[in-house]
Amino acid sequence: MKTISILGATGSIGTQALDVIKNNPEHFRLGAISIGRNINRLREILTDFTPHLVSVQDESVVKDLTSDYPHIEFTYGEQGLLDVASSSCDILLTAIMGSIGLKPTLKAIDNKTTIALANKETLVAAGDIVMRRAKENNVSIIPVDSEHSALFQCLKGENIKEVEQLIITASGGSFRDLTREELTHVTLKDALNHPNWSMGQKITIDSATMMNKGFEVIEAKHLFDLPTEKIQTVLHKESIIHSMVEFIDNSMIAQLGNSDMRTAIQYAFTHPERLHKNNPLKLSELHQLNFKPMDFHRFKMLKFAYDALEAGGTLATVMNAANEFAVGQFLQGQISFLEIEEIVERRMMMHDNIQNPDLETILSLDAQYKSNMR
Ligand code: NDP
Ligand code: MG
């Protein structure tokens, strides 16, 4: 029996993780959770589960919740996230959105808690620090992102020195069939309509801009510690092959599955074992799998991510923060779709890169570049 705590339990990944726990009561129990502002969804969760600790974003709701659920402890704000991260459990699933996940992730690592990592922004913002801290504490970071779960599974039992390249697949997002010119007039509603995956709003926009794939390249670099030139991306519109590894003897191993994040979440919880799950890929879906080379001109954000990796230092931190700001603006209807990448590019260009930054430098740049600077 493993106790699972969740940062971001009301989100898309959080909800699917709760499904996994609910479907396997003999294997998993829920520990502590954090949510943001979705109190209605929290109340639904509390009809099925009894976490011992719940963190909410706003202090104002704590009093009512405490009187309605006297047997549960409530906490709030950034300290609440740290409280959840430091409460004892076997695995902490980081399914919160954005770089706000960084401090709680480090806290859990210091507590020697295994991390099931969905919150990729944490590795983009501060991958060197997070991975170093995990190594020092002998803590495993198990990927939940479908591509990295795929790579992790393909690499199981393999010698990383024998890897020729990692090939990360990309569905192409909502606008994969549009030219750059056609992107000028796309709407928020169009952008939120992902062809294959149902996900939170921010990552759905990141998929449409291809920033998400850029984040995933950086995430792979930190998780698997390979030179950047060994991390490739390819367009694969079916999202059936979640990613693949080519070895030095020209063998390739791929991981396939349907577009159901619960498979990757469950594997992160059960690794190195597997548990039965009842949603198989139909073989008929394999009749036609398409692949297209990535186009760095069409998908400029992916190029920015490779640039940030090559530059090292704080450039990826700034890219992530600028993107969080710009996507927030787009979701509020303040800017157009193409302005997202304009803002990210402009903020990356204005930044004087700092090599080997400490955590304080990263947190301060994150706050600065996430704000409404002009
Ligand atoms: P959602 O937007 O659906 O959920 C985000 C969660 O974080 C919610 O529980 C939300 O709370 C909470 N949250 C957001 N901001 C704050 C805050 N300031 N303080 C406290 N809690 C906060 O996101 P997803 O589930 O889609 O994604 C979560 C992470 O997983 C992201 O990093 C994403 O990139 C990654 N990921 C997601 C995948 C997917 O399929 N969805 C696939 C691979 C990776 P509330 O809603 O209550 O306000
Ligand atoms: Mg992914």
Short mmCIF file of C-alpha atoms and ligand atoms in Angstrom, two decimals:
data_model
loop_
_atom_site.label_atom_id
_atom_site.label_comp_id
_atom_site.label_asym_id
_atom_site.label_seq_id
_atom_site.Cartn_x
_atom_site.Cartn_y
_atom_site.Cartn_z
CA MET A 1 0.00 0.00 0.00
CA LYS A 2 1.50 3.34 -1.07
CA THR A 3 0.40 6.71 0.25
CA ILE A 4 0.19 9.28 -2.55
CA SER A 5 0.04 13.02 -1.97
CA ILE A 6 -0.92 15.38 -4.80
CA LEU A 7 -0.07 18.99 -5.52
CA GLY A 8 -2.81 20.23 -7.86
CA ALA A 9 -5.49 17.63 -7.09
CA THR A 10 -8.29 19.61 -8.79
CA GLY A 11 -6.49 19.83 -12.15
CA SER A 12 -6.52 17.56 -15.18
CA ILE A 13 -3.60 15.40 -14.01
CA GLY A 14 -4.77 15.57 -10.38
CA THR A 15 -8.25 14.35 -11.31
CA GLN A 16 -6.86 11.45 -13.35
CA ALA A 17 -4.48 10.56 -10.51
CA LEU A 18 -7.45 10.39 -8.14
CA ASP A 19 -9.11 7.98 -10.63
CA VAL A 20 -6.02 5.77 -10.48
CA ILE A 21 -6.10 5.78 -6.67
CA LYS A 22 -9.86 5.16 -6.57
CA ASN A 23 -9.58 2.27 -9.04
CA ASN A 24 -6.86 0.57 -6.99
CA PRO A 25 -7.85 0.94 -3.34
CA GLU A 26 -5.81 -2.10 -2.36
CA HIS A 27 -2.62 -0.46 -3.70
CA PHE A 28 -2.93 3.28 -3.07
CA ARG A 29 -4.31 5.60 -0.45
CA LEU A 30 -4.47 9.40 -0.62
CA GLY A 31 -2.26 11.36 1.79
CA ALA A 32 -2.30 15.18 1.56
CA ILE A 33 -3.50 17.34 -1.34
CA SER A 34 -3.26 20.90 -2.51
CA ILE A 35 -5.73 22.72 -4.73
CA GLY A 36 -5.98 26.27 -6.02
CA ARG A 37 -9.40 27.95 -6.08
CA ASN A 38 -11.75 25.22 -7.29
CA ILE A 39 -13.59 24.67 -4.01
CA ASN A 40 -16.57 22.94 -5.68
CA ARG A 41 -14.27 20.31 -7.11
CA LEU A 42 -12.54 19.99 -3.72
CA ARG A 43 -15.91 19.24 -2.10
CA GLU A 44 -16.52 16.52 -4.71
CA ILE A 45 -13.11 15.03 -3.95
CA LEU A 46 -13.91 15.03 -0.25
CA THR A 47 -17.01 12.90 -0.86
CA ASP A 48 -14.74 10.11 -2.18
CA PHE A 49 -11.51 10.62 -0.25
CA THR A 50 -10.35 11.66 3.21
CA PRO A 51 -6.93 13.28 2.87
CA HIS A 52 -5.49 14.20 6.27
CA LEU A 53 -4.27 17.59 5.05
CA VAL A 54 -5.63 19.95 2.38
CA SER A 55 -4.00 23.15 1.17
CA VAL A 56 -6.07 25.81 -0.63
CA GLN A 57 -4.82 28.93 -2.37
CA ASP A 58 -6.84 31.50 -0.38
CA GLU A 59 -7.03 31.83 3.38
CA SER A 60 -10.60 33.19 3.13
CA VAL A 61 -12.11 29.73 2.49
CA VAL A 62 -10.30 27.91 5.32
CA LYS A 63 -12.79 28.76 8.09
CA ASP A 64 -15.84 27.34 6.28
CA LEU A 65 -13.96 24.25 5.15
CA THR A 66 -12.69 23.56 8.67
CA SER A 67 -16.20 23.73 10.08
CA ASP A 68 -17.60 21.47 7.30
CA TYR A 69 -14.76 18.90 7.56
CA PRO A 70 -13.58 18.98 11.18
CA HIS A 71 -11.50 15.81 10.83
CA ILE A 72 -9.33 17.34 8.03
CA GLU A 73 -6.56 19.85 8.61
CA PHE A 74 -6.61 22.84 6.23
CA THR A 75 -3.70 25.08 5.33
CA TYR A 76 -3.28 27.72 2.61
CA GLY A 77 -1.12 29.76 0.27
CA GLU A 78 2.51 29.06 -0.58
CA GLN A 79 3.15 27.78 2.95
CA GLY A 80 0.26 25.36 2.43
CA LEU A 81 2.01 23.89 -0.64
CA LEU A 82 5.16 23.41 1.48
CA ASP A 83 3.06 21.78 4.24
CA VAL A 84 1.65 19.27 1.75
CA ALA A 85 5.11 18.64 0.27
CA SER A 86 6.62 18.00 3.70
CA SER A 87 3.86 15.77 5.06
CA SER A 88 4.97 12.14 5.03
CA CYS A 89 3.99 9.98 2.02
CA ASP A 90 5.54 7.44 -0.37
CA ILE A 91 5.09 9.49 -3.54
CA LEU A 92 4.33 13.16 -4.12
CA LEU A 93 2.66 13.78 -7.49
CA THR A 94 3.52 17.31 -8.60
CA ALA A 95 0.53 18.19 -10.78
CA ILE A 96 0.38 21.87 -10.01
CA MET A 97 0.67 24.29 -12.93
CA GLY A 98 3.73 26.50 -13.35
CA SER A 99 6.96 27.34 -11.57
CA ILE A 100 5.10 27.75 -8.26
CA GLY A 101 5.77 24.00 -8.02
CA LEU A 102 9.52 24.56 -7.62
CA LYS A 103 9.78 25.25 -3.88
CA PRO A 104 7.41 22.46 -2.77
CA THR A 105 9.22 19.99 -5.05
CA LEU A 106 12.55 20.88 -3.44
CA LYS A 107 10.94 20.58 -0.02
CA ALA A 108 9.71 17.06 -0.76
CA ILE A 109 13.14 16.10 -2.12
CA ASP A 110 14.75 17.32 1.12
CA ASN A 111 12.27 15.06 2.94
CA LYS A 112 13.45 12.15 0.78
CA THR A 113 10.03 11.69 -0.81
CA THR A 114 9.88 10.09 -4.27
CA ILE A 115 8.54 12.58 -6.82
CA ALA A 116 6.14 11.66 -9.63
CA LEU A 117 6.76 14.71 -11.76
CA ALA A 118 4.09 16.16 -14.04
CA ASN A 119 4.93 19.80 -13.25
CA LYS A 120 7.52 20.22 -16.01
CA GLU A 121 7.89 23.99 -15.46
CA THR A 122 9.87 23.15 -12.31
CA LEU A 123 12.54 21.38 -14.34
CA VAL A 124 12.55 24.07 -17.02
CA ALA A 125 12.98 26.84 -14.45
CA ALA A 126 15.54 25.12 -12.24
CA GLY A 127 16.41 21.67 -13.60
CA ASP A 128 20.09 21.74 -12.54
CA ILE A 129 19.22 22.60 -8.94
CA VAL A 130 16.34 20.12 -8.70
CA MET A 131 18.30 17.19 -10.18
CA ARG A 132 21.37 17.95 -8.06
CA ARG A 133 19.24 18.09 -4.91
CA ALA A 134 17.53 14.80 -5.87
CA LYS A 135 20.91 13.14 -6.39
CA GLU A 136 22.26 14.40 -3.07
CA ASN A 137 19.20 13.05 -1.27
CA ASN A 138 19.06 9.83 -3.30
CA VAL A 139 15.49 10.67 -4.34
CA SER A 140 13.91 9.29 -7.54
CA ILE A 141 12.14 11.64 -9.90
CA ILE A 142 9.75 9.53 -11.93
CA PRO A 143 8.33 11.19 -15.03
CA VAL A 144 4.57 11.46 -15.56
CA ASP A 145 4.66 13.45 -18.80
CA SER A 146 3.66 10.86 -21.42
CA GLU A 147 6.79 11.34 -23.55
CA HIS A 148 9.15 11.03 -20.60
CA SER A 149 7.25 8.12 -19.14
CA ALA A 150 7.71 6.50 -22.57
CA LEU A 151 11.45 7.24 -22.63
CA PHE A 152 11.78 6.05 -19.03
CA GLN A 153 10.10 2.77 -19.95
CA CYS A 154 12.19 2.34 -23.13
CA LEU A 155 15.36 2.92 -21.08
CA LYS A 156 14.44 0.45 -18.35
CA GLY A 157 17.39 -1.89 -17.87
CA GLU A 158 19.41 -0.14 -20.61
CA ASN A 159 22.82 1.51 -20.38
CA ILE A 160 22.38 5.25 -21.01
CA LYS A 161 25.84 5.29 -22.64
CA GLU A 162 24.44 3.11 -25.43
CA VAL A 163 21.76 5.62 -26.39
CA GLU A 164 22.21 7.21 -29.81
CA GLN A 165 19.24 9.55 -29.46
CA LEU A 166 15.94 10.17 -27.72
CA ILE A 167 13.11 10.91 -30.14
CA ILE A 168 10.26 12.84 -28.55
CA THR A 169 7.02 12.78 -30.52
CA ALA A 170 4.78 15.83 -30.89
CA SER A 171 1.12 15.81 -31.92
CA GLY A 172 1.52 19.37 -33.21
CA GLY A 173 -1.26 20.82 -31.05
CA SER A 174 -4.46 22.58 -32.11
CA PHE A 175 -2.93 24.48 -35.05
CA ARG A 176 -0.66 21.85 -36.54
CA ASP A 177 -2.21 22.14 -40.00
CA LEU A 178 -2.12 25.95 -40.16
CA THR A 179 0.63 28.06 -41.72
CA ARG A 180 2.21 30.90 -39.74
CA GLU A 181 0.11 33.37 -41.75
CA GLU A 182 -3.05 31.52 -40.78
CA LEU A 183 -2.12 31.81 -37.10
CA THR A 184 -2.71 35.57 -37.16
CA HIS A 185 -6.45 35.33 -36.56
CA VAL A 186 -6.87 32.20 -34.46
CA THR A 187 -8.98 32.52 -31.31
CA LEU A 188 -8.66 31.31 -27.73
CA LYS A 189 -11.47 28.83 -28.35
CA ASP A 190 -9.61 27.38 -31.36
CA ALA A 191 -6.40 27.15 -29.34
CA LEU A 192 -8.08 25.27 -26.50
CA ASN A 193 -9.34 22.60 -28.88
CA HIS A 194 -6.50 20.04 -28.77
CA PRO A 195 -6.94 17.25 -31.34
CA ASN A 196 -5.75 14.32 -29.16
CA TRP A 197 -5.43 15.16 -25.48
CA SER A 198 -7.75 16.68 -22.90
CA MET A 199 -5.57 18.75 -20.56
CA GLY A 200 -5.48 21.92 -18.45
CA GLN A 201 -5.76 25.25 -20.30
CA LYS A 202 -2.15 26.36 -19.95
CA ILE A 203 -0.57 23.18 -21.31
CA THR A 204 -3.14 23.11 -24.13
CA ILE A 205 -1.95 26.56 -25.21
CA ASP A 206 1.69 25.49 -24.71
CA SER A 207 0.97 22.58 -27.06
CA ALA A 208 -0.49 24.91 -29.69
CA THR A 209 2.57 27.19 -29.56
CA MET A 210 4.90 24.15 -29.34
CA MET A 211 6.43 25.67 -26.19
CA ASN A 212 5.30 22.46 -24.52
CA LYS A 213 7.57 20.40 -26.76
CA GLY A 214 10.42 22.82 -26.02
CA PHE A 215 9.79 22.32 -22.30
CA GLU A 216 9.82 18.57 -22.88
CA VAL A 217 13.23 18.71 -24.58
CA ILE A 218 14.59 20.57 -21.53
CA GLU A 219 12.78 18.16 -19.20
CA ALA A 220 14.37 15.19 -21.03
CA LYS A 221 17.80 16.77 -20.82
CA HIS A 222 17.52 17.01 -17.03
CA LEU A 223 15.85 13.65 -16.45
CA PHE A 224 18.13 11.59 -18.67
CA ASP A 225 21.29 13.72 -18.64
CA LEU A 226 22.19 13.40 -22.33
CA PRO A 227 23.81 15.99 -24.61
CA THR A 228 21.25 18.27 -26.24
CA GLU A 229 22.08 17.02 -29.76
CA LYS A 230 20.88 13.57 -28.71
CA ILE A 231 17.38 14.87 -27.98
CA GLN A 232 15.28 15.10 -31.14
CA THR A 233 11.61 15.81 -31.81
CA VAL A 234 9.36 14.56 -34.58
CA LEU A 235 5.77 15.36 -35.55
CA HIS A 236 3.50 12.37 -35.07
CA LYS A 237 -0.11 13.46 -35.29
CA GLU A 238 -1.70 10.27 -33.93
CA SER A 239 0.01 10.52 -30.49
CA ILE A 240 0.19 6.72 -30.41
CA ILE A 241 3.96 6.41 -30.12
CA HIS A 242 4.62 8.47 -27.00
CA SER A 243 8.37 8.61 -27.69
CA MET A 244 11.23 6.33 -28.68
CA VAL A 245 14.90 5.64 -28.06
CA GLU A 246 17.46 4.77 -30.73
CA PHE A 247 20.48 2.83 -29.48
CA ILE A 248 24.02 2.77 -30.89
CA ASP A 249 23.38 -0.59 -32.62
CA ASN A 250 20.52 1.04 -34.61
CA SER A 251 17.82 -0.72 -32.59
CA MET A 252 14.89 1.48 -31.71
CA ILE A 253 12.50 0.92 -28.83
CA ALA A 254 9.22 2.82 -28.74
CA GLN A 255 6.44 2.97 -26.16
CA LEU A 256 2.90 3.02 -27.53
CA GLY A 257 -0.46 3.61 -25.94
CA ASN A 258 -3.67 5.57 -26.25
CA SER A 259 -4.01 9.21 -25.18
CA ASP A 260 -4.83 8.41 -21.57
CA MET A 261 -2.59 10.08 -19.00
CA ARG A 262 -3.77 7.60 -16.38
CA THR A 263 -1.42 5.01 -17.90
CA ALA A 264 1.64 7.19 -17.27
CA ILE A 265 0.36 8.32 -13.86
CA GLN A 266 -0.28 4.74 -12.78
CA TYR A 267 3.14 3.62 -14.01
CA ALA A 268 4.80 6.41 -12.01
CA PHE A 269 2.97 5.09 -8.94
CA THR A 270 3.76 1.39 -9.52
CA HIS A 271 7.25 1.53 -11.07
CA PRO A 272 9.15 -0.78 -11.37
CA GLU A 273 6.04 -2.96 -11.32
CA ARG A 274 2.87 -2.73 -13.40
CA LEU A 275 -0.78 -3.04 -12.50
CA HIS A 276 -3.72 -4.14 -14.61
CA LYS A 277 -5.59 -1.33 -16.36
CA ASN A 278 -8.68 -1.55 -18.46
CA ASN A 279 -8.27 0.77 -21.44
CA PRO A 280 -6.14 -0.93 -24.10
CA LEU A 281 -4.98 0.56 -27.39
CA LYS A 282 -6.91 -0.95 -30.30
CA LEU A 283 -4.60 -2.61 -32.81
CA SER A 284 -6.64 -1.03 -35.63
CA GLU A 285 -5.25 2.31 -34.49
CA LEU A 286 -1.79 1.17 -35.58
CA HIS A 287 -2.75 0.79 -39.25
CA GLN A 288 -1.43 4.17 -40.14
CA LEU A 289 1.15 6.07 -38.13
CA ASN A 290 2.50 9.29 -39.64
CA PHE A 291 5.77 11.08 -38.97
CA LYS A 292 6.96 14.45 -40.23
CA PRO A 293 10.22 16.27 -39.51
CA MET A 294 9.91 19.16 -37.07
CA ASP A 295 9.82 22.62 -38.66
CA PHE A 296 11.71 25.13 -36.47
CA HIS A 297 10.54 28.08 -38.54
CA ARG A 298 6.89 27.16 -38.16
CA PHE A 299 7.32 26.32 -34.48
CA LYS A 300 9.65 29.07 -33.25
CA MET A 301 9.04 28.37 -29.57
CA LEU A 302 10.73 24.98 -29.91
CA LYS A 303 13.78 26.73 -31.32
CA PHE A 304 13.77 29.13 -28.34
CA ALA A 305 13.90 26.13 -26.01
CA TYR A 306 16.89 24.62 -27.82
CA ASP A 307 18.57 28.06 -27.69
CA ALA A 308 17.91 28.24 -23.94
CA LEU A 309 19.39 24.77 -23.42
CA GLU A 310 22.49 25.66 -25.41
CA ALA A 311 22.95 28.93 -23.54
CA GLY A 312 22.46 27.28 -20.12
CA GLY A 313 22.23 29.48 -17.03
CA THR A 314 19.04 31.40 -16.39
CA LEU A 315 17.72 31.69 -19.96
CA ALA A 316 15.31 28.75 -19.59
CA THR A 317 14.06 30.20 -16.28
CA VAL A 318 13.28 33.46 -18.05
CA MET A 319 11.72 31.70 -21.05
CA ASN A 320 9.42 29.75 -18.75
CA ALA A 321 8.41 32.80 -16.70
CA ALA A 322 7.80 34.93 -19.82
CA ASN A 323 5.70 32.14 -21.27
CA GLU A 324 3.66 31.83 -18.08
CA PHE A 325 2.98 35.55 -18.24
CA ALA A 326 2.15 35.56 -21.96
CA VAL A 327 -0.13 32.51 -21.83
CA GLY A 328 -1.95 34.08 -18.87
CA GLN A 329 -2.49 37.23 -20.97
CA PHE A 330 -3.74 35.17 -23.92
CA LEU A 331 -6.15 33.20 -21.70
CA GLN A 332 -7.54 36.51 -20.41
CA GLY A 333 -8.06 37.75 -23.98
CA GLN A 334 -5.46 40.52 -23.60
CA ILE A 335 -3.16 39.50 -26.48
CA SER A 336 -3.31 37.54 -29.74
CA PHE A 337 -1.95 34.04 -30.19
CA LEU A 338 1.21 35.13 -32.03
CA GLU A 339 1.95 37.75 -29.39
CA ILE A 340 2.69 34.90 -26.97
CA GLU A 341 5.89 34.06 -28.81
CA GLU A 342 6.69 37.73 -29.40
CA ILE A 343 6.63 38.35 -25.64
CA VAL A 344 8.72 35.26 -24.90
CA GLU A 345 11.27 36.17 -27.56
CA ARG A 346 11.50 39.79 -26.43
CA ARG A 347 11.99 38.89 -22.77
CA MET A 348 14.60 36.26 -23.62
CA MET A 349 16.50 38.79 -25.76
CA MET A 350 16.52 41.45 -23.03
CA HIS A 351 17.87 39.05 -20.40
CA ASP A 352 21.56 39.07 -19.42
CA ASN A 353 22.15 35.38 -18.90
CA ILE A 354 23.59 34.28 -15.53
CA GLN A 355 25.51 30.99 -15.41
CA ASN A 356 25.30 28.63 -12.40
CA PRO A 357 22.51 30.59 -10.69
CA ASP A 358 21.54 29.86 -7.10
CA LEU A 359 17.92 29.27 -6.10
CA GLU A 360 17.37 32.86 -4.93
CA THR A 361 18.48 34.20 -8.33
CA ILE A 362 16.11 31.81 -10.10
CA LEU A 363 13.16 32.68 -7.88
CA SER A 364 13.75 36.38 -8.28
CA LEU A 365 14.05 36.18 -12.09
CA ASP A 366 10.98 33.96 -12.22
CA ALA A 367 8.93 36.58 -10.34
CA GLN A 368 10.34 39.43 -12.42
CA TYR A 369 9.77 37.88 -15.87
CA LYS A 370 6.33 36.58 -14.92
CA SER A 371 5.19 40.09 -14.07
CA ASN A 372 3.69 42.75 -16.28
CA MET A 373 7.04 44.36 -17.20
CA ARG A 374 7.18 46.45 -20.35
P1 NDP B 1 -4.61 22.20 -14.63
O1 NDP B 1 -4.66 23.64 -14.96
O2 NDP B 1 -5.72 21.32 -15.06
O3 NDP B 1 -4.46 22.02 -13.05
C1 NDP B 1 -3.54 22.80 -12.33
C2 NDP B 1 -3.67 22.51 -10.84
O4 NDP B 1 -2.81 23.41 -10.14
C3 NDP B 1 -5.08 22.75 -10.29
O5 NDP B 1 -5.28 21.87 -9.21
C4 NDP B 1 -5.01 24.19 -9.81
O6 NDP B 1 -5.95 24.48 -8.80
C5 NDP B 1 -3.61 24.20 -9.23
N1 NDP B 1 -3.02 25.54 -9.18
C6 NDP B 1 -2.78 26.38 -10.21
N2 NDP B 1 -2.20 27.52 -9.78
C7 NDP B 1 -2.09 27.39 -8.43
C8 NDP B 1 -1.59 28.24 -7.39
N3 NDP B 1 -1.09 29.44 -7.67
N4 NDP B 1 -1.62 27.80 -6.12
C9 NDP B 1 -2.11 26.56 -5.83
N5 NDP B 1 -2.59 25.72 -6.77
C10 NDP B 1 -2.59 26.13 -8.05
O7 NDP B 1 -3.21 21.66 -15.18
P2 NDP B 1 -2.83 20.21 -15.72
O8 NDP B 1 -3.32 19.17 -14.78
O9 NDP B 1 -3.16 20.11 -17.14
O10 NDP B 1 -1.24 20.29 -15.64
C11 NDP B 1 -0.54 20.27 -14.40
C12 NDP B 1 0.94 20.13 -14.68
O11 NDP B 1 1.16 18.88 -15.32
C13 NDP B 1 1.50 21.21 -15.61
O12 NDP B 1 2.81 21.49 -15.24
C14 NDP B 1 1.49 20.52 -16.97
O13 NDP B 1 2.47 21.04 -17.84
C15 NDP B 1 1.80 19.09 -16.58
N6 NDP B 1 1.31 18.08 -17.52
C16 NDP B 1 -0.02 17.98 -17.79
C17 NDP B 1 -0.50 17.03 -18.67
C18 NDP B 1 -1.97 16.85 -18.92
O14 NDP B 1 -2.35 15.92 -19.63
N7 NDP B 1 -2.83 17.68 -18.38
C19 NDP B 1 0.43 16.13 -19.39
C20 NDP B 1 1.80 16.29 -19.00
C21 NDP B 1 2.21 17.24 -18.12
P3 NDP B 1 -7.47 25.00 -9.07
O15 NDP B 1 -7.91 24.43 -10.37
O16 NDP B 1 -8.20 24.45 -7.87
O17 NDP B 1 -7.43 26.50 -9.06
MG MG B 2 3.82 15.60 -22.83
#
